[in-house]
Tab-separated table of N, CA and C in Angstrom:
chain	number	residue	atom	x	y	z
A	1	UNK	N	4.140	15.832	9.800
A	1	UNK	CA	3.431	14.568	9.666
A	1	UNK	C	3.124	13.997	11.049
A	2	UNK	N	2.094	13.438	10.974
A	2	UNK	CA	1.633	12.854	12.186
A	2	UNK	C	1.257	10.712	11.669
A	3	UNK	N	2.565	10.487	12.888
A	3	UNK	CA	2.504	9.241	12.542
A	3	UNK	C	1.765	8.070	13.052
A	4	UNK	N	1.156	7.120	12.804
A	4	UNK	CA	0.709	5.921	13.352
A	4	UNK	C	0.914	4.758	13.063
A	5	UNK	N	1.012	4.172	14.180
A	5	UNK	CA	1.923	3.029	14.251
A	5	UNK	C	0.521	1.649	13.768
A	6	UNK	N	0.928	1.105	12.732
A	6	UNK	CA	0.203	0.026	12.250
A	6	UNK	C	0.269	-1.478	12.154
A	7	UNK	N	1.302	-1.763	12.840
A	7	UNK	CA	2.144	-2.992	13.252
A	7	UNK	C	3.491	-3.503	13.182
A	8	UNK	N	3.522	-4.387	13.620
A	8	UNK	CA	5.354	-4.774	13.364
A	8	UNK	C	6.096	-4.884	12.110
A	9	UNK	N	7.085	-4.843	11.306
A	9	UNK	CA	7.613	-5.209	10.196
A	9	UNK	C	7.265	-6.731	10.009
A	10	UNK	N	7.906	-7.527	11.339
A	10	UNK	CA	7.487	-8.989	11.594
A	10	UNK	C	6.074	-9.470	10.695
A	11	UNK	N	4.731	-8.465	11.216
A	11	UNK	CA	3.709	-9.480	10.953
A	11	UNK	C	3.479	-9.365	9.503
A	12	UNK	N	4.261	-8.716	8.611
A	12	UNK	CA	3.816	-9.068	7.013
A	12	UNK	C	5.128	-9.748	6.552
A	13	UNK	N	4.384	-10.613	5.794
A	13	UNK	CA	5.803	-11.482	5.288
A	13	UNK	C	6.545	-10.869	4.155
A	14	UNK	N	7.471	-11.686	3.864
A	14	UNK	CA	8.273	-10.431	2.904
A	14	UNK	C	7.610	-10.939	1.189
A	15	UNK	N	7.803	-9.407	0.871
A	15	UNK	CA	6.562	-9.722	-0.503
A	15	UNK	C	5.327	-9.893	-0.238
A	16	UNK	N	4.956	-9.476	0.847
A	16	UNK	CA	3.282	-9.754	1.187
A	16	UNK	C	2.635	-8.416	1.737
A	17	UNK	N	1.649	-8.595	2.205
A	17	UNK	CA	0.827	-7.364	2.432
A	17	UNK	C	-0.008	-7.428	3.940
A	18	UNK	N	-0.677	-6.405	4.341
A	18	UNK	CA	-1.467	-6.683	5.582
A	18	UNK	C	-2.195	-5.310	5.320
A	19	UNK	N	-3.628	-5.992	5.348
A	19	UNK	CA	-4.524	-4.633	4.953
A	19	UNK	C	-4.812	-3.831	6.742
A	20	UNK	N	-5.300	-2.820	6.547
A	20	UNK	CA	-5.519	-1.992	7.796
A	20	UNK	C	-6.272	-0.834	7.817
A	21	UNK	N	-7.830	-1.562	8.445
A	21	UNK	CA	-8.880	-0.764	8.011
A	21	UNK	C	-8.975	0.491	8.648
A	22	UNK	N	-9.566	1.938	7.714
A	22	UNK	CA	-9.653	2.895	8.569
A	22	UNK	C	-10.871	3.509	8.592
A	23	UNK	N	-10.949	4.311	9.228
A	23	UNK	CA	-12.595	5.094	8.721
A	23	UNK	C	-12.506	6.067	7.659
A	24	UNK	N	-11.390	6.037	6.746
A	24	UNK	CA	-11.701	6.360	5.303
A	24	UNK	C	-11.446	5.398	4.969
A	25	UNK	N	-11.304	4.142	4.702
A	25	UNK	CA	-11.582	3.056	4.122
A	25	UNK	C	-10.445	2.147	4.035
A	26	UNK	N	-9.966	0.801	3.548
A	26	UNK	CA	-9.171	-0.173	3.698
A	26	UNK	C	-8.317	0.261	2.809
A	27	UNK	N	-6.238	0.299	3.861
A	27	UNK	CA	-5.093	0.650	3.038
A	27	UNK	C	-4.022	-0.531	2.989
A	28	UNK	N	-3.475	-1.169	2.064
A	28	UNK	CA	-2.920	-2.047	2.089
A	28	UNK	C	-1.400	-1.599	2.286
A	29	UNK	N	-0.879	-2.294	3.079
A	29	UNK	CA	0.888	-2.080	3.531
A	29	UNK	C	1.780	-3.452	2.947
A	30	UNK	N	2.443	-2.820	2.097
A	30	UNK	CA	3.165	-3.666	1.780
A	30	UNK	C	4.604	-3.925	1.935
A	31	UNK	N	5.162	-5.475	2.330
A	31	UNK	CA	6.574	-5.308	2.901
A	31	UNK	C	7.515	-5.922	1.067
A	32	UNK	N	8.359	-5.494	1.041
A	32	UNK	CA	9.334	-5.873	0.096
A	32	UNK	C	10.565	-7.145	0.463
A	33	UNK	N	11.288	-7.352	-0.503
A	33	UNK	CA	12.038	-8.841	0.241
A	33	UNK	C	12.979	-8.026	0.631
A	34	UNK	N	13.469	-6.567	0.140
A	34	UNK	CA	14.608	-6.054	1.082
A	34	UNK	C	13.744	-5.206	2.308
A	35	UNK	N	12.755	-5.572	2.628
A	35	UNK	CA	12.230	-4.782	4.073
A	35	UNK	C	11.754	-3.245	3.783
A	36	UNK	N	11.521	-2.794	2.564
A	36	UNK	CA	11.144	-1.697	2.050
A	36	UNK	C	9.355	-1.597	2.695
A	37	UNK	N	8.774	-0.567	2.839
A	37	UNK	CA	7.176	-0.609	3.440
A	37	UNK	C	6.733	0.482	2.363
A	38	UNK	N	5.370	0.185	1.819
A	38	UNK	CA	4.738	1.176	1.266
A	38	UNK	C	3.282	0.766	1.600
A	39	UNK	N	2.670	2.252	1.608
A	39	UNK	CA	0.867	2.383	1.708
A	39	UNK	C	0.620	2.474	0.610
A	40	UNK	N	-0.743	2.075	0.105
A	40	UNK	CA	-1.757	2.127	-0.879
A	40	UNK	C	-2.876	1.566	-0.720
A	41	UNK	N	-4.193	2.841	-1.595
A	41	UNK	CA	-5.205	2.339	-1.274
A	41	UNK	C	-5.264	1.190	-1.821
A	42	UNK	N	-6.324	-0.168	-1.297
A	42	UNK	CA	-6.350	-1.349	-1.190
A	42	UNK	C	-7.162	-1.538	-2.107
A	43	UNK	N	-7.615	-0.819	-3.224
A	43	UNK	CA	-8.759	-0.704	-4.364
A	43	UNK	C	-7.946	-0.559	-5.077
A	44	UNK	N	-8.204	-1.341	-6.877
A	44	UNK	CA	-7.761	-1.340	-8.291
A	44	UNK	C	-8.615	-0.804	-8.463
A	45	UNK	N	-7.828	0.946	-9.426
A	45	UNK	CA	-9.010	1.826	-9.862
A	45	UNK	C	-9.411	0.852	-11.048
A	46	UNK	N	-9.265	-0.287	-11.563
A	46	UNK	CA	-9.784	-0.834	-12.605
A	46	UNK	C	-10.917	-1.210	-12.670
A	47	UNK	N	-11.005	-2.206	-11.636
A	47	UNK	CA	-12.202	-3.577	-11.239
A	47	UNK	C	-12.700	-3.398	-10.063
A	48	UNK	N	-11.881	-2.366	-9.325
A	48	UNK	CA	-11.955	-2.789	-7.387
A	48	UNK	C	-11.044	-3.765	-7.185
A	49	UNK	N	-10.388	-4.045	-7.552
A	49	UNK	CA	-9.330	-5.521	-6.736
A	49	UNK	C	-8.736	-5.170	-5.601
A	50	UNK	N	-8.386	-6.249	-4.864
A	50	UNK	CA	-7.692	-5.852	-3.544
A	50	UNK	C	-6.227	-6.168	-3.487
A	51	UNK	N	-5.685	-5.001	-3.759
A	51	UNK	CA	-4.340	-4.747	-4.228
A	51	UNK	C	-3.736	-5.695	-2.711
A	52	UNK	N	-4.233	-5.637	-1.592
A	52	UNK	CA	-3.433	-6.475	-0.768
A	52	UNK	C	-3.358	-7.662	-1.034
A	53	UNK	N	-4.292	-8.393	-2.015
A	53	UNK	CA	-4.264	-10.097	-2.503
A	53	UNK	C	-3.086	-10.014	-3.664
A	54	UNK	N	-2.710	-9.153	-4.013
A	54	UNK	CA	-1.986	-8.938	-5.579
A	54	UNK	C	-0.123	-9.984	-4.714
A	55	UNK	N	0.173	-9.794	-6.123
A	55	UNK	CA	1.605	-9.980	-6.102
A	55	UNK	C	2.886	-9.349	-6.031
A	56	UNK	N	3.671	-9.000	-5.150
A	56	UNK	CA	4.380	-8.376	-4.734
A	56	UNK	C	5.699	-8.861	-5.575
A	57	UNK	N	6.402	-7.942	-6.054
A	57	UNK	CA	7.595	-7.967	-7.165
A	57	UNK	C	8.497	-6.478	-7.224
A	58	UNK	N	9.323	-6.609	-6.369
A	58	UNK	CA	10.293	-5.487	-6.613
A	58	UNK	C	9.558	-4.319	-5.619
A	59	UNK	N	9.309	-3.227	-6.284
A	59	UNK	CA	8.761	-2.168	-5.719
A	59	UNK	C	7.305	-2.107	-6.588
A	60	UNK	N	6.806	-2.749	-7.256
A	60	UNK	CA	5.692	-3.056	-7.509
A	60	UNK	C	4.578	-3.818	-7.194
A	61	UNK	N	3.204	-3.919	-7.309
A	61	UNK	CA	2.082	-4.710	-7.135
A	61	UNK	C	1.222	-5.418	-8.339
A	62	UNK	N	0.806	-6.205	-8.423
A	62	UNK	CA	-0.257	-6.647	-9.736
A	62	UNK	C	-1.303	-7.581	-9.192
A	63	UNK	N	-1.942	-6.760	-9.627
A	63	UNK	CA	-3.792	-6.541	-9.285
A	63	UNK	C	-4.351	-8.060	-8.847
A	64	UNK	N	-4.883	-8.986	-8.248
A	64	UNK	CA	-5.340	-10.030	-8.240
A	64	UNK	C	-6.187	-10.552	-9.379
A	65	UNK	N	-6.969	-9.513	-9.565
A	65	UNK	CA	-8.203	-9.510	-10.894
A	65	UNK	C	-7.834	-9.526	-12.010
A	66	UNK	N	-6.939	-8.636	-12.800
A	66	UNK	CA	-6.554	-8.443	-13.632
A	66	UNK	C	-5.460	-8.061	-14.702
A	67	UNK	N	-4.332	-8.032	-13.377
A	67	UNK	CA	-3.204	-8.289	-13.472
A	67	UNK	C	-2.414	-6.794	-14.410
A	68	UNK	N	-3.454	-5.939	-13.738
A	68	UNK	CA	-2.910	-4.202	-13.582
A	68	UNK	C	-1.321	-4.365	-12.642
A	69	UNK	N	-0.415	-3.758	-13.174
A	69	UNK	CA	0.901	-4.137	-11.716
A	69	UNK	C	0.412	-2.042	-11.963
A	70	UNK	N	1.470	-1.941	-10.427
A	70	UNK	CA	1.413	-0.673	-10.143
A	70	UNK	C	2.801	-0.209	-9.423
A	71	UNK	N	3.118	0.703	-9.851
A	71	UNK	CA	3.955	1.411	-8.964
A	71	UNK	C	4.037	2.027	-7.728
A	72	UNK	N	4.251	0.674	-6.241
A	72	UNK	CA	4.268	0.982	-5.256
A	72	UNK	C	5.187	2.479	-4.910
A	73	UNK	N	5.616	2.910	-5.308
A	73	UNK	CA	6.289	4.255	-4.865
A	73	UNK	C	5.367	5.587	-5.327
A	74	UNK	N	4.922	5.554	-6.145
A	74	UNK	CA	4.087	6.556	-6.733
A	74	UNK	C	2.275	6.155	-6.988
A	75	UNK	N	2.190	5.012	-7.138
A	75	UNK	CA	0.543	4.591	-7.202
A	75	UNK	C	0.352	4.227	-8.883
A	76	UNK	N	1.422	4.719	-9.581
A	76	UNK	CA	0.986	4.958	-10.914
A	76	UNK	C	0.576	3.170	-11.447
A	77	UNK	N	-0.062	2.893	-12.522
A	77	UNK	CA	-0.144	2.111	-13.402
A	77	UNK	C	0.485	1.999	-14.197
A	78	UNK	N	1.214	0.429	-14.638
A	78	UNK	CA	2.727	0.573	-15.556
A	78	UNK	C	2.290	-0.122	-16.526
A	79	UNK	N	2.942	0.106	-17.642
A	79	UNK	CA	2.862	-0.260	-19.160
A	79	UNK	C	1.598	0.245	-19.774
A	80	UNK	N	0.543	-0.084	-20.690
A	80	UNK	CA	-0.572	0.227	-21.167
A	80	UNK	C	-1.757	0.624	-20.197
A	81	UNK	N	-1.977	0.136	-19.060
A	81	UNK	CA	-2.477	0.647	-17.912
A	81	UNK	C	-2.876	1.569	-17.894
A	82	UNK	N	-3.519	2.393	-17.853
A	82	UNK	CA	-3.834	3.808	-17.159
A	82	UNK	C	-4.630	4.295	-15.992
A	83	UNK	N	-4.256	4.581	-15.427
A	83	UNK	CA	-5.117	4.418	-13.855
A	83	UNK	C	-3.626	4.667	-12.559
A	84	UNK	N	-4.541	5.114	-11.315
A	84	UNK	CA	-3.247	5.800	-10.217
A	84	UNK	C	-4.243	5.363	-9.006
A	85	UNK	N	-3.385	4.822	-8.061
A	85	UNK	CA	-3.738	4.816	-6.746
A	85	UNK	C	-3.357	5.830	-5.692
A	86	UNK	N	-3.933	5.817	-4.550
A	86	UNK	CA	-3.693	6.863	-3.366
A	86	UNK	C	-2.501	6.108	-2.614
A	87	UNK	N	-1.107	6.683	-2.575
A	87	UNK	CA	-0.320	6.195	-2.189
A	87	UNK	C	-0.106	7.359	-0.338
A	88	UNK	N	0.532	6.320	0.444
A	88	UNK	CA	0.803	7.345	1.524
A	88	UNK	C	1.811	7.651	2.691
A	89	UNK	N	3.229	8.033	2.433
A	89	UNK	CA	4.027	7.775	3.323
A	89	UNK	C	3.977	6.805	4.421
A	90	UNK	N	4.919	5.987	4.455
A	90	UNK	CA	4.924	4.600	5.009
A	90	UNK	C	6.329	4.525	5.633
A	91	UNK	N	7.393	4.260	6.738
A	91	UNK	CA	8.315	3.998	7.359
A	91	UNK	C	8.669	3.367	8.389
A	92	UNK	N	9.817	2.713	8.344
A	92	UNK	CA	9.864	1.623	9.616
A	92	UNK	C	10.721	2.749	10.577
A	93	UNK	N	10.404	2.236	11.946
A	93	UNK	CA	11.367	2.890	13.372
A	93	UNK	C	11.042	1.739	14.343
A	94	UNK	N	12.196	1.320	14.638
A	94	UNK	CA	12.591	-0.096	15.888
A	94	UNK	C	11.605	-1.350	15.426
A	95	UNK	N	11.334	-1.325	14.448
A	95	UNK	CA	10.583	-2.324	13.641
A	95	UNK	C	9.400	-2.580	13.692
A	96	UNK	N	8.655	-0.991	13.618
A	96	UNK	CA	7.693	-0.669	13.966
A	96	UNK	C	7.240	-0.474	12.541
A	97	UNK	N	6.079	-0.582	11.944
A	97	UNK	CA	5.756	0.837	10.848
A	97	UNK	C	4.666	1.559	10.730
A	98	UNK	N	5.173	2.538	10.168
A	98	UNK	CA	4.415	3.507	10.531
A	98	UNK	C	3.896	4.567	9.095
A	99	UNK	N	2.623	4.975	9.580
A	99	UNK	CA	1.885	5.829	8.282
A	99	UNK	C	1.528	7.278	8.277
A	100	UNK	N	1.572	7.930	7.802
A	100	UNK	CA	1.076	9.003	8.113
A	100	UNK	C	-0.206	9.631	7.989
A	101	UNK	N	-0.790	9.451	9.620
A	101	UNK	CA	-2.199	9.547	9.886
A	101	UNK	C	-2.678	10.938	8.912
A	102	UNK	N	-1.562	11.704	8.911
A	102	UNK	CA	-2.300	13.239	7.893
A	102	UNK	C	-2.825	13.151	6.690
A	103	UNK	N	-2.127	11.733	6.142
A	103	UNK	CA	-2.676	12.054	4.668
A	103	UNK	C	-3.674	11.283	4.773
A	104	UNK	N	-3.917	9.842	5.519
A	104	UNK	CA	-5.127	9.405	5.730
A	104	UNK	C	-6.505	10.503	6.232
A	105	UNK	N	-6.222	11.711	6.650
A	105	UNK	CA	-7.542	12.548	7.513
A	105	UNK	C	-7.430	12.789	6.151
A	106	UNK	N	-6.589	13.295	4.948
A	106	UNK	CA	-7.192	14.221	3.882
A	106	UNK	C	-8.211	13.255	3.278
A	107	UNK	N	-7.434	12.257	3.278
A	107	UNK	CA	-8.393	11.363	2.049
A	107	UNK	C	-9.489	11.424	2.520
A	108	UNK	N	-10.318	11.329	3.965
A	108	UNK	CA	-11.250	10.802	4.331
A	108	UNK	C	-12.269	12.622	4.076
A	109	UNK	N	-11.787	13.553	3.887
A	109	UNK	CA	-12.356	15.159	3.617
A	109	UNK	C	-12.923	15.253	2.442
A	110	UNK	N	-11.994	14.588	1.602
A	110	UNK	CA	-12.403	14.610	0.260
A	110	UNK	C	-13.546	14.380	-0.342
């Protein structure tokens, strides 16, 4: 894996998000209240919503629009839902975090 550094733990609040545009397109990072970090694309395969406006709960997200929640660890859509996001290795080091630029180049091949 090849990593990149996308900002401090500091600048997202806890339960909140900080989007971070790339040239395959906008990924939302999300921090948890125990300091947990996950990537996902920043699109609800539902509506388009911007999963970084959503609500942060546990290890989950729910949609701004329509109130799809998702499974930040896997991308999946929970309960009646059906639908999956592009999720993408995400980790903190010296309170840094960090993504892995590899799976961002695949997405952008595709």
């Amino acid at each position: 894996m090849i990593w990149v550094d996308v900002g401090s733990l500091e600048d997202i609040p806890a339960q909140g998000a900080r989007l971070v545009r790339t040239a395959a397109g906008c990924v939302a990072v999300f921090r948890t209240a125990d300091d947990r970090v996950f990537a996902l694309d920043d699109r609800c395969p539902h509506k388009g919503g911007p999963l970084s406006e959503g609500i942060v709960h546990g290890a989950q997200v729910t949609c701004p629009l329509h109130n799809w929640v998702f499974d930040m660890a896997t991308g999946a859509a929970q309960g009646a839902d059906a639908g999956q996001v592009n999720t993408y290795p995400a980790k903190i080091e010296a309170g840094r975090i960090l993504i892995d630029a590899t799976r961002l180049a695949r997405r952008s091949a595709a």
